[in-house]
Short mmCIF file of C-alpha atoms and ligand atoms in Angstrom, two decimals:
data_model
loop_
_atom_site.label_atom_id
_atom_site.label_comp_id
_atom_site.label_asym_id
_atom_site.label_seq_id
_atom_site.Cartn_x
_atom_site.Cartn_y
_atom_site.Cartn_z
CA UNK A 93 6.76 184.06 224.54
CA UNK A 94 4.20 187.19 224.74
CA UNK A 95 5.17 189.46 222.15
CA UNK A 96 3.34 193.01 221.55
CA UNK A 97 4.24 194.80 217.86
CA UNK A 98 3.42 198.58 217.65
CA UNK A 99 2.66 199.38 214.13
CA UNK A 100 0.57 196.88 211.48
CA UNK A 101 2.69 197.99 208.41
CA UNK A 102 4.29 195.75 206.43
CA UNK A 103 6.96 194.62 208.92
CA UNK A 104 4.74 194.92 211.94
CA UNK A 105 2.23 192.63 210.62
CA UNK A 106 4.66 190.25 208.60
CA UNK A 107 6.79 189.97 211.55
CA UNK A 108 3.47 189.21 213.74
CA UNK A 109 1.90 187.02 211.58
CA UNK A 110 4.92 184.63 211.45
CA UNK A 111 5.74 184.61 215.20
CA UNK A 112 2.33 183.71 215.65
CA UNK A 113 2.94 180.79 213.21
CA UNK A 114 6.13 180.01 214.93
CA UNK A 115 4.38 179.55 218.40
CA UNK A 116 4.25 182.64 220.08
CA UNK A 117 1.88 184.55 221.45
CA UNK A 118 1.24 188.10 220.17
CA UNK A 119 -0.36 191.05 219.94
CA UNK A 120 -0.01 193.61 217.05
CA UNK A 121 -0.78 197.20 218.14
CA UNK A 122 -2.06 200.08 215.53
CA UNK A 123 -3.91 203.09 216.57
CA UNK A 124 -6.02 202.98 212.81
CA UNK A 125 -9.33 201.14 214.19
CA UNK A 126 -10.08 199.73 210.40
CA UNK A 127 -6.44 198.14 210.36
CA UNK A 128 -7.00 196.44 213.91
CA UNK A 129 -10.80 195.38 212.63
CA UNK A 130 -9.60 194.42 209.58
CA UNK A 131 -6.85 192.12 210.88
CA UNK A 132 -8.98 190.46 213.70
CA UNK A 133 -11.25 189.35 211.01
CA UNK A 134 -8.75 187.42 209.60
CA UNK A 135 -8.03 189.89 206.75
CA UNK A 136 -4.71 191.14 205.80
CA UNK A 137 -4.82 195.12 204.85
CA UNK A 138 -1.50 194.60 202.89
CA UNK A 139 -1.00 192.26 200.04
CA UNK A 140 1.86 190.25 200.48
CA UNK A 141 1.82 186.68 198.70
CA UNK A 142 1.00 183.97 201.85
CA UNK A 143 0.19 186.58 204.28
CA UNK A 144 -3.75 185.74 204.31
CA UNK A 145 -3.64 182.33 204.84
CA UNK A 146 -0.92 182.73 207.70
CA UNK A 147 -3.38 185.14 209.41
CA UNK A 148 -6.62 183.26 208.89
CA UNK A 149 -4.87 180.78 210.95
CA UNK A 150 -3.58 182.11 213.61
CA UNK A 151 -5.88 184.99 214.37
CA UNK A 152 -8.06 184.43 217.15
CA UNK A 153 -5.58 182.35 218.37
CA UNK A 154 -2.25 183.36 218.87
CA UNK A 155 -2.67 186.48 217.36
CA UNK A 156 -4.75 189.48 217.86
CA UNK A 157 -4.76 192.97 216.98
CA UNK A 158 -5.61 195.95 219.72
CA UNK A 159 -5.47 199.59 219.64
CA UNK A 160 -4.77 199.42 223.70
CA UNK A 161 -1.40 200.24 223.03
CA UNK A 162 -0.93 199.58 227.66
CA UNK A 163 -2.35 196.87 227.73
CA UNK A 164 -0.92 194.87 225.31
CA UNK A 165 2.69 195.71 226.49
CA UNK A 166 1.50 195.05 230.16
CA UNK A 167 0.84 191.42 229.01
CA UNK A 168 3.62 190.92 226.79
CA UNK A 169 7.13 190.12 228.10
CA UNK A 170 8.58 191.78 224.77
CA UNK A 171 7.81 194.89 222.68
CA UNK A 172 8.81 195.74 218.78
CA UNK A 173 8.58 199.01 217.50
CA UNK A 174 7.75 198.78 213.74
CA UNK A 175 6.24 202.12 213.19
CA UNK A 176 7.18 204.02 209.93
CA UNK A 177 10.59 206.20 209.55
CA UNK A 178 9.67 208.39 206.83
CA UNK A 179 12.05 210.90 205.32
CA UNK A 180 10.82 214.33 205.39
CA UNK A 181 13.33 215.62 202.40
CA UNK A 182 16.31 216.77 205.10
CA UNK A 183 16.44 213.77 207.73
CA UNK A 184 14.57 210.64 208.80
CA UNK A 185 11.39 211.67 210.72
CA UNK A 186 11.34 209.94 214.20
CA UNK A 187 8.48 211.19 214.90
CA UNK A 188 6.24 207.81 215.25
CA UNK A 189 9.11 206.54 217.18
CA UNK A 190 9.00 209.24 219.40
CA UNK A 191 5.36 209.40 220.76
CA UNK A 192 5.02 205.26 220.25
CA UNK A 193 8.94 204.83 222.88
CA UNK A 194 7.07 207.46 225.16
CA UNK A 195 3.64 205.73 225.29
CA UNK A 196 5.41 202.17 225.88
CA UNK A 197 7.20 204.09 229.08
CA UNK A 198 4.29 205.17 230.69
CA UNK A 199 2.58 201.67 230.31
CA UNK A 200 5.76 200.30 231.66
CA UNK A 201 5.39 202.42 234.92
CA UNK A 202 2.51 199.97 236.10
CA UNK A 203 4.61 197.15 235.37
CA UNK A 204 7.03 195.00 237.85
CA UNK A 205 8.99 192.65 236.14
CA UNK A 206 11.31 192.73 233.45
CA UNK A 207 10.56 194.49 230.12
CA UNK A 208 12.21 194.13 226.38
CA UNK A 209 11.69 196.89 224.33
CA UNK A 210 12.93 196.39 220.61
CA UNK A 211 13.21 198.86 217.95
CA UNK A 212 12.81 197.02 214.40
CA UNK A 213 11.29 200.08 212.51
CA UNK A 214 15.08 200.85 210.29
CA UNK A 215 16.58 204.05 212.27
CA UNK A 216 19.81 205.95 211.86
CA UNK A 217 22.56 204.38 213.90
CA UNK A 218 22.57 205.83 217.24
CA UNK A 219 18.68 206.11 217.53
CA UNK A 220 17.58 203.10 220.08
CA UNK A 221 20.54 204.00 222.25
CA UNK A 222 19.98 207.83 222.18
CA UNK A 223 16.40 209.11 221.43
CA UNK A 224 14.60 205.66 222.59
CA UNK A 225 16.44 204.91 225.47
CA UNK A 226 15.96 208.51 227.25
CA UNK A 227 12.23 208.62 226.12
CA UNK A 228 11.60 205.32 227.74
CA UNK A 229 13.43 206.43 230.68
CA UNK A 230 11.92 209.47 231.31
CA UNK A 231 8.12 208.22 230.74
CA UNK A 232 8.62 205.04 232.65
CA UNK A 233 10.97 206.21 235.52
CA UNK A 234 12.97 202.77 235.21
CA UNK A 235 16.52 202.35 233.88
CA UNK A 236 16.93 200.63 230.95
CA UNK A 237 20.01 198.13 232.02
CA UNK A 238 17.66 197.41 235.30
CA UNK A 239 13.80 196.80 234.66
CA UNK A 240 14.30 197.70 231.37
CA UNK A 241 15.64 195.62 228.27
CA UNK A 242 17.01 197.47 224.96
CA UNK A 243 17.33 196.07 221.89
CA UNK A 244 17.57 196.54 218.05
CA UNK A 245 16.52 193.92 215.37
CA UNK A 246 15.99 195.00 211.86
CA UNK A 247 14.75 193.52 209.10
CA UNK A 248 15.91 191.95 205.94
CA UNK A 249 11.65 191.98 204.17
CA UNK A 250 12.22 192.46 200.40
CA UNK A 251 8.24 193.69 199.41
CA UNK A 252 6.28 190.87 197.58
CA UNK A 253 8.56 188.04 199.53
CA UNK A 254 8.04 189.02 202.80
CA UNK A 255 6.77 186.51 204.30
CA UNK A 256 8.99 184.02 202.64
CA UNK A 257 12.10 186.14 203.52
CA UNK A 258 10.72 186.12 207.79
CA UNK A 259 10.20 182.33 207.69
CA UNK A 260 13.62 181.47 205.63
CA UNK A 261 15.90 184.37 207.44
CA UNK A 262 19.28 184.84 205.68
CA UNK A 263 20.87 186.29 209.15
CA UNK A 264 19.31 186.99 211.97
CA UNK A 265 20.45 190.16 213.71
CA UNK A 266 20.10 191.04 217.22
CA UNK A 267 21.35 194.32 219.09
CA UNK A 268 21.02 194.58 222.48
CA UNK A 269 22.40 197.16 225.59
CA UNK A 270 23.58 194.04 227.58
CA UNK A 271 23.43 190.00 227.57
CA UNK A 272 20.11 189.85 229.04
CA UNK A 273 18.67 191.96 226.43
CA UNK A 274 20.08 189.93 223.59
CA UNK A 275 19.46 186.30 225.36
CA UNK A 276 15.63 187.34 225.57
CA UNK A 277 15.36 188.66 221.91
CA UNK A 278 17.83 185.69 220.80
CA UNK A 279 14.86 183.18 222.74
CA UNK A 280 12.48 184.72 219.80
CA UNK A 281 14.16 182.82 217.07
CA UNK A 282 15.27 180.22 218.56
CA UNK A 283 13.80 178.50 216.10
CA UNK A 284 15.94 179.82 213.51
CA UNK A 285 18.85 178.07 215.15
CA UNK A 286 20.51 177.26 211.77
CA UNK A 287 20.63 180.51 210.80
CA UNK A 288 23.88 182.78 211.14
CA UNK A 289 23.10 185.33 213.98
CA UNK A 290 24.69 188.51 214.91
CA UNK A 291 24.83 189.72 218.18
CA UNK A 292 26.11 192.76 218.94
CA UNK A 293 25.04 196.38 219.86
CA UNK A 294 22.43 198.36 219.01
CA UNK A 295 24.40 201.23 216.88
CA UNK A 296 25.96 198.34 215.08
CA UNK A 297 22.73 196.58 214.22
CA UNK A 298 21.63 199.93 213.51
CA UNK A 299 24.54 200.33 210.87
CA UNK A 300 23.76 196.68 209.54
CA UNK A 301 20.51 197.44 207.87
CA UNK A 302 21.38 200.43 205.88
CA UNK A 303 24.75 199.28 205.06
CA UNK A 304 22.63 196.24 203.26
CA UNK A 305 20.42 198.70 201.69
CA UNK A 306 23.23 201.22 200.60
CA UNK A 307 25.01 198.62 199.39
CA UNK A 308 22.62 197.20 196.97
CA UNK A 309 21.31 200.90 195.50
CA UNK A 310 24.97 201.56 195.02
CA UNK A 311 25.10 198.49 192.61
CA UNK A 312 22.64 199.70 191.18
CA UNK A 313 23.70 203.45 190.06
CA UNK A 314 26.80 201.78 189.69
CA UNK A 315 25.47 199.97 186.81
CA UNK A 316 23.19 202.71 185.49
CA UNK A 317 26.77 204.79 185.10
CA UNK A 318 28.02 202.36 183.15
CA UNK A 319 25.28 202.08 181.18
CA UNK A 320 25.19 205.33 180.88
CA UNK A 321 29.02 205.39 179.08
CA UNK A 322 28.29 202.28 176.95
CA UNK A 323 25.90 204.51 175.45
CA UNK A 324 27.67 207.46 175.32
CA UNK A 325 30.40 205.34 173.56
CA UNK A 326 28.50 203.25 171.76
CA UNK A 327 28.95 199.97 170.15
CA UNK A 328 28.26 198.47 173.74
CA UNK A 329 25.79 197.17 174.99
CA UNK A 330 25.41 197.28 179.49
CA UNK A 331 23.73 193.79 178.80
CA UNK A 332 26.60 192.11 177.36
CA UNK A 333 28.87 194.00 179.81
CA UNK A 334 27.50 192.95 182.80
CA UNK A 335 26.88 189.50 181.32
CA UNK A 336 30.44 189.49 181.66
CA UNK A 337 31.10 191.23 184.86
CA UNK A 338 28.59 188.39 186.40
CA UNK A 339 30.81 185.28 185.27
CA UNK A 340 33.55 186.69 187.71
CA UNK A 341 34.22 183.93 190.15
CA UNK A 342 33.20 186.80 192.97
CA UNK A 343 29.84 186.85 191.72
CA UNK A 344 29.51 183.63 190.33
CA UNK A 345 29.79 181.08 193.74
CA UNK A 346 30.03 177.59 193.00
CA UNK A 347 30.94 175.72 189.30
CA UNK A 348 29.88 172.56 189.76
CA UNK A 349 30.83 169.90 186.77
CA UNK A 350 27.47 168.59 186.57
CA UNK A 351 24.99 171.66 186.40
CA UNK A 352 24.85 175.18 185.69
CA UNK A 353 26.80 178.24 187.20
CA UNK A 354 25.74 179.40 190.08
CA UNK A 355 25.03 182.99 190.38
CA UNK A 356 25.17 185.24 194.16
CA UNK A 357 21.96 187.01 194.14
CA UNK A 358 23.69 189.98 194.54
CA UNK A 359 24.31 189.94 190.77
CA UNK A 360 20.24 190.82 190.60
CA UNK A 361 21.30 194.39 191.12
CA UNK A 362 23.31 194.68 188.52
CA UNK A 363 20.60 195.44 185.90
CA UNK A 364 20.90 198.97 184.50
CA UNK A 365 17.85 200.05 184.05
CA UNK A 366 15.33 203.55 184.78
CA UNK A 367 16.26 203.52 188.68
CA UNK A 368 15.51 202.46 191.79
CA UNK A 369 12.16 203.02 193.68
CA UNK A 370 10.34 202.01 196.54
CA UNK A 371 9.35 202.63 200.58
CA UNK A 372 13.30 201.35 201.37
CA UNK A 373 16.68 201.78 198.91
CA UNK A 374 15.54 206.30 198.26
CA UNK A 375 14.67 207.03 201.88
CA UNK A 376 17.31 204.76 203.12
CA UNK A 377 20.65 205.90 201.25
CA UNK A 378 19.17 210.00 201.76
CA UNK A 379 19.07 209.16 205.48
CA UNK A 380 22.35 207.60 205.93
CA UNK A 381 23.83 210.50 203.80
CA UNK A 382 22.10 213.32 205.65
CA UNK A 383 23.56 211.73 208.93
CA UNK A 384 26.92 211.42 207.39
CA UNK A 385 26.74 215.20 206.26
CA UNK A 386 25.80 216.23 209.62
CA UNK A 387 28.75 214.82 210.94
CA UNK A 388 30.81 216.99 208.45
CA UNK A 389 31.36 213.93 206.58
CA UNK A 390 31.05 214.81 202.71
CA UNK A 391 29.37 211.25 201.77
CA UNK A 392 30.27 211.54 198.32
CA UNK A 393 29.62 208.30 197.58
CA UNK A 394 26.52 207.62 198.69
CA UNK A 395 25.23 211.09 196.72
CA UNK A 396 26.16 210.41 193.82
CA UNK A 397 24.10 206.93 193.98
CA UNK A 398 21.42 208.93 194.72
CA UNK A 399 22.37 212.01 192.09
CA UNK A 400 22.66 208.96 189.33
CA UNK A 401 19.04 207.45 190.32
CA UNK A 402 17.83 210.83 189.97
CA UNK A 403 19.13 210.98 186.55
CA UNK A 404 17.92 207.76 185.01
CA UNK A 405 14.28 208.79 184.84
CA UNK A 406 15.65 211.75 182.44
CA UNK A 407 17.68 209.65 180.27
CA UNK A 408 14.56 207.78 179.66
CA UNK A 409 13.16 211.14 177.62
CA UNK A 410 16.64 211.63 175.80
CA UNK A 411 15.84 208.03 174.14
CA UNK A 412 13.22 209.31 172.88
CA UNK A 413 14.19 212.56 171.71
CA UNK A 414 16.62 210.92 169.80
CA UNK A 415 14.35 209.78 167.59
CA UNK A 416 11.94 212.59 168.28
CA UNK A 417 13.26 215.71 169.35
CA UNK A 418 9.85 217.08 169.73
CA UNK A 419 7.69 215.21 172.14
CA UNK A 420 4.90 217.57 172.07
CA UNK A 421 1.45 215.82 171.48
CA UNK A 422 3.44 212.35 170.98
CA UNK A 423 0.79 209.43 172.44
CA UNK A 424 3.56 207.69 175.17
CA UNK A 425 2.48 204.54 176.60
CA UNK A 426 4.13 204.22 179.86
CA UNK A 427 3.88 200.22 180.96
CA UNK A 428 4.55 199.93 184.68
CA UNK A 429 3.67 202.15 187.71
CA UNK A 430 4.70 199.56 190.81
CA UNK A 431 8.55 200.41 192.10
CA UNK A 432 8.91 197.01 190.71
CA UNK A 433 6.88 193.09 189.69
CA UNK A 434 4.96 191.61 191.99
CA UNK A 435 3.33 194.76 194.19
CA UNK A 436 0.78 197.47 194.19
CA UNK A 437 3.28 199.65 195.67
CA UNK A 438 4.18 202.68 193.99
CA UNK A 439 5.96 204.92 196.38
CA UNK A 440 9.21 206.31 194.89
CA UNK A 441 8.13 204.02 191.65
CA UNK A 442 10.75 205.98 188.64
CA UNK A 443 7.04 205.88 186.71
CA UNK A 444 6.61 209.15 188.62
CA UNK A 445 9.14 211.30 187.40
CA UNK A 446 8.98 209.83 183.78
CA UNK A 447 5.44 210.71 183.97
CA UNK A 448 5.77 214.24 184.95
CA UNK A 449 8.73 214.53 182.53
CA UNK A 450 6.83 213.60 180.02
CA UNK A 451 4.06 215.76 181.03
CA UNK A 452 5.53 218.99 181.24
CA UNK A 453 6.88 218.14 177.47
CA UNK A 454 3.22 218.15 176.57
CA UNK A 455 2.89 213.93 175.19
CA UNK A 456 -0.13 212.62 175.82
CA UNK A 457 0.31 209.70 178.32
CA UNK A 458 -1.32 206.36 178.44
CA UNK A 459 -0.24 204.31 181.23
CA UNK A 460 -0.90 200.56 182.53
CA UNK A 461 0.00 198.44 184.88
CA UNK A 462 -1.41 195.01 185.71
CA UNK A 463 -1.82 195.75 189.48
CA UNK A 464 -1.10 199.57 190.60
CA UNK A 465 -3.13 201.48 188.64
CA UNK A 466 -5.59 202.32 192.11
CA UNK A 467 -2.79 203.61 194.13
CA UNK A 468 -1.00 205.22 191.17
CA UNK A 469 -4.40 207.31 190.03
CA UNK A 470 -4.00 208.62 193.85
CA UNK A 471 -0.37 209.77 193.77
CA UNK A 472 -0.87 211.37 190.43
CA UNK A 473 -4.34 213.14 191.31
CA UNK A 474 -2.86 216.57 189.31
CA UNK A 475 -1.15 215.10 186.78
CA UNK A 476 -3.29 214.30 183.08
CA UNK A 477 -2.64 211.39 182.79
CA UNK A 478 -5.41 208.18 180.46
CA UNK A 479 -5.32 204.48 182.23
CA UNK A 480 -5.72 201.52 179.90
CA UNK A 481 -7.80 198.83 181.06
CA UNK A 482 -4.48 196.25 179.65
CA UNK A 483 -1.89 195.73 177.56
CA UNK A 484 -3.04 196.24 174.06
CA UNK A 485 -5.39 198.93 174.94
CA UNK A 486 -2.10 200.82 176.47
CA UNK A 487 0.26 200.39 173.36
CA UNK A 488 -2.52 200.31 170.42
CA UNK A 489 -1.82 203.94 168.41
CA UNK A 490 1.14 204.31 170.64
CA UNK A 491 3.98 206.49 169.00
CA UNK A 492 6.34 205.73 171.89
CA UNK A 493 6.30 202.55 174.31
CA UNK A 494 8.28 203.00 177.42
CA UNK A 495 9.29 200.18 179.78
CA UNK A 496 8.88 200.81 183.46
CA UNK A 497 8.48 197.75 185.79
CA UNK A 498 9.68 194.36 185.04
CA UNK A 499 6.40 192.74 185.04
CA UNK A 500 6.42 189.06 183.16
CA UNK A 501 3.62 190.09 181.33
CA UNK A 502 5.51 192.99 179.63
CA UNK A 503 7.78 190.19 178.32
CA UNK A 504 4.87 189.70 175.68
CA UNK A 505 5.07 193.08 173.82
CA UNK A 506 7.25 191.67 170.85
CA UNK A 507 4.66 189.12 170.01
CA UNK A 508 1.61 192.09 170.32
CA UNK A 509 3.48 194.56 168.37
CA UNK A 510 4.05 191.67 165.40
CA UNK A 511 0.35 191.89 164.84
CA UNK A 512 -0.06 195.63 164.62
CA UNK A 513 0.44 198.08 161.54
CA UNK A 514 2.18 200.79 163.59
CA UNK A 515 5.47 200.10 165.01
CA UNK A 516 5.80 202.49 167.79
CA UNK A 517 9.67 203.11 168.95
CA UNK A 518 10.04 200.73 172.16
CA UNK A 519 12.19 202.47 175.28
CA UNK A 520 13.21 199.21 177.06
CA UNK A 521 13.86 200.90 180.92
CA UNK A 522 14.24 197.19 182.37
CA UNK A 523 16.44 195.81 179.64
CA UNK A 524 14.05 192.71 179.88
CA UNK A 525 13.17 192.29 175.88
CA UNK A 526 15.71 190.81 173.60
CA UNK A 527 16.74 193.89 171.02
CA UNK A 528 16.39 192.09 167.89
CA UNK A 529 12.52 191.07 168.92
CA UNK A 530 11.51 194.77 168.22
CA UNK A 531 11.33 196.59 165.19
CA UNK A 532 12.06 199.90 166.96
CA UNK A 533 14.25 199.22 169.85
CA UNK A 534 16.17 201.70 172.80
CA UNK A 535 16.91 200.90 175.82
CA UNK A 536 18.70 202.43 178.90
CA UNK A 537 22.81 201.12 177.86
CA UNK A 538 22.37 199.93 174.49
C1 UGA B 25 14.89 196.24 199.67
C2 UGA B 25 15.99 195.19 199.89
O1 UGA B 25 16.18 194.41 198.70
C3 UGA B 25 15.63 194.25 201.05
O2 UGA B 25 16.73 193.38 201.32
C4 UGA B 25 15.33 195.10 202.31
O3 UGA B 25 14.98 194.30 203.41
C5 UGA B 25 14.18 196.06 201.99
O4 UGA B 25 14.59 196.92 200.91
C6 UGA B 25 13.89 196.89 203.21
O5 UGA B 25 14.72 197.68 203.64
O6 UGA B 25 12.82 196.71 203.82
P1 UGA B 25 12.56 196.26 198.32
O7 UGA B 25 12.55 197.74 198.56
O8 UGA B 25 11.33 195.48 198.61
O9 UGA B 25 13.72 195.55 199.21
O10 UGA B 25 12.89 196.05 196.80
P2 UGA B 25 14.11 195.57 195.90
O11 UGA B 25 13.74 194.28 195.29
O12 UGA B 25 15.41 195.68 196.59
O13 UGA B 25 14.05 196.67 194.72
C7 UGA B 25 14.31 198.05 194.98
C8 UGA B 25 14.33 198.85 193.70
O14 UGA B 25 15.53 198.61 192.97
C9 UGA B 25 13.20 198.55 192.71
O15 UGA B 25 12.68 199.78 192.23
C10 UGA B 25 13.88 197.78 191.60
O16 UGA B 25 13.24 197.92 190.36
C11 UGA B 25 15.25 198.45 191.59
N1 UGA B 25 16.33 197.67 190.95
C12 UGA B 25 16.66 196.45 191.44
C13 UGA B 25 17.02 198.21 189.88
O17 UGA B 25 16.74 199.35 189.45
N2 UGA B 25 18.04 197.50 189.32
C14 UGA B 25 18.40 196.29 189.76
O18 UGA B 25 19.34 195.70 189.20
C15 UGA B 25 17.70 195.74 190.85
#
């Protein structure tokens, strides 16, 4: 099929990449000339781990990028929208969505034969059908129902996998106005035609992607409460707790005689830990909420999983001020900066707000990371803040370590602190290092 995608982000160009690879034909759209350049020379401008290869071989070929936003929907039978949602503190912006849904209408006005138009960009429920559908209307003077196609199709990316996660789909879900809509979009991934699909409509597809989302951040401040009372309590550690939570047959699927337990994924939010970050679980659960609240519904729930996140990067300090109660001019070394292993992504990363914590206590901080240190120096232009070149450098006359992101390489800060004189106090905020491998050991539930 001819496909256009509006928007090179991470979905846009994930999503692109591997329909090319799958057979079709498309075009990804982006209105930043160096993205377009960059990707019709065969160069990915995100890092995601197989993307490169994937695009050195289909671009030129089944893939191409354009900023002719027209003319690549003219010559497509199909068009995504995977522009960013951002949340502007109060509500999801739609902006993006907006002017991209209008521009897609007025190229539709030259054009005679059936059009899909699919929203993939994650949107509050009620978005493609309301907002999308009129703009598209109105700019293209066709009926969506008629000429016009409407669907919704969201993603299930996790950053760092993404390419993995498109080409090895756990579900496949497709919204749609009416049957045609959803037999066109279903003709996509065809291919995928062992995976379990879900057809239904639009609101509900809507709903779909940030009930996954909300689900797995509210495992996650679910845990970081209970952490939070095994410490208050003490004598427990969250570890062991959870250890123990995990054997439950509901989280543990299948005992087979022969090998191991297996464990549902799922468990894999149920580390307590300093919070959770990133372009998807924050913006995500504050969007669903504010819609909820607008409604007159109170959303308790979902605010207090985002009241508890907030919390976690604060508990962080009051580890340390239990052993100093004075931070002032204390050298912190604060190891991690991504949201999380495996990315140079550090929007919403809990390094933040321990940082400027930290900060306004007057330490002096030392931070590292083996991969985010570029973007991080940006988003912390004001801040005073000393980048170590690795590891050693970062913790070497350290008074306090703290434990950010659960990179492997962290995993070797028992063995470097064996062969140095000072034994700074280590503030595990990933629970990833065994306790008794540390002379001076906290960590978030202990
Ligand atoms: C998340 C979802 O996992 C994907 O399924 C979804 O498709 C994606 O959002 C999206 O909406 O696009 P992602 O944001 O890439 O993926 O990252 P996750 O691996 O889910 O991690 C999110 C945050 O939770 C990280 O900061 C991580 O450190 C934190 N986390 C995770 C915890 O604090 N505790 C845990 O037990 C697990």
């Amino acid at each position: 099929m001819n496909i256009s995608i509006i928007g090179t982000g991470y979905v846009g160009l994930v999503s692109g990449v591997c329909l090319a690879a799958k057979g079709h034909n498309v075009s990804c759209v982006d209105n930043v000339a160096s993205k377009v350049a960059a990707i019709n020379n065969g160069k990915a401008p995100i890092h995601e781990e197989g993307l490169g290869a994937m695009l050195a071989e289909t671009v030129g070929d089944r893939l191409h990028a354009t900023e002719d936003l027209a003319s690549a929907v003219l010559s497509s039978d199909l068009t995504f929208i995977a522009v960013g949602t951002p949340f502007d503190g109060t509500r999801i912006d739609l902006s993006y969505i907006e002017a991209v849904s209008r521009q897609i209408g007025q190229a539709l006005r030259d054009k005679s034969s059936y059009h899909v138009v699919v929203v993939k960009s994650t949107v509050i429920p009620g978005t493609t059908d309301g907002l999308v559908r009129s703009i598209l209307e109105q700019a293209s003077g066709k009926s969506v129902g008629q000429e016009i196609g409407l669907g919704m199709n969201p993603e299930f990316l996790t950053e760092g996998q993404a390419v993995k996660d498109f080409m090895n789909p756990d579900r496949i879900v497709i919204g749609g106005v009416d049957g045609r809509t959803q037999d066109k979009l279903a003709d996509v991934y065809a291919m995928f035609d062992q995976t379990e699909t879900i057809l239904t409509n639009n609101k509900t597809a809507e709903m779909i992607k940030y009930s996954s989302n909300a689900l797995l951040a509210t495992m996650i401040s679910f845990s970081n409460e209970v952490a939070s009372l095994c410490s208050a309590l003490g004598g427990i550690d969250v570890v062991d707790v959870m250890k123990g939570v995990h054997a439950s047959a509901y989280l543990t699927t299948r005992r087979d005689e022969a090998g191991p337990p297996v464990v549902a994924a799922i468990s894999s939010f149920l580390g307590a830990g300093c919070g959770f970050g990133g372009s998807c679980l924050p913006k995500d659960v504050k969007a669903l909420a504010a819609q909820g609240v607008e409604l007159g519904l109170p959303m308790s729930m979902l605010n207090s999983v985002i009241e508890v996140n907030l919390g976690q990067p604060g508990r962080m300090i009051d580890l340390i001020k239990d052993h100093y109660p004075d931070i002032r001019g204390l050298r912190v070394a604060v190891l991690g900066l991504a949201f999380k292993p495996d990315t140079d992504d550090v929007r919403e990363s809990p390094a933040f707000p321990v940082i400027r914590l930290l900060a306004n206590q007057g330490a002096t901080i030392v931070a590292y990371d083996p991969f985010a240190i570029a973007n991080a120096k940006r988003a912390l232009d004001s801040i005073d803040v000393q980048f170590a070149a690795d590891l050693e450098e970062a913790v070497r006359s350290a008074d306090v370590v703290m434990l950010i992101t659960a990179w492997e390489e962290f995993k070797s800060l028992p063995r470097l602190l064996d062969s140095m004189t000072k034994q700074p106090l280590v503030v595990d905020g990933r629970r990833i290092l065994n306790k008794g491998d540390v002379k001076r050991y906290v960590g978030i539930g202990l």
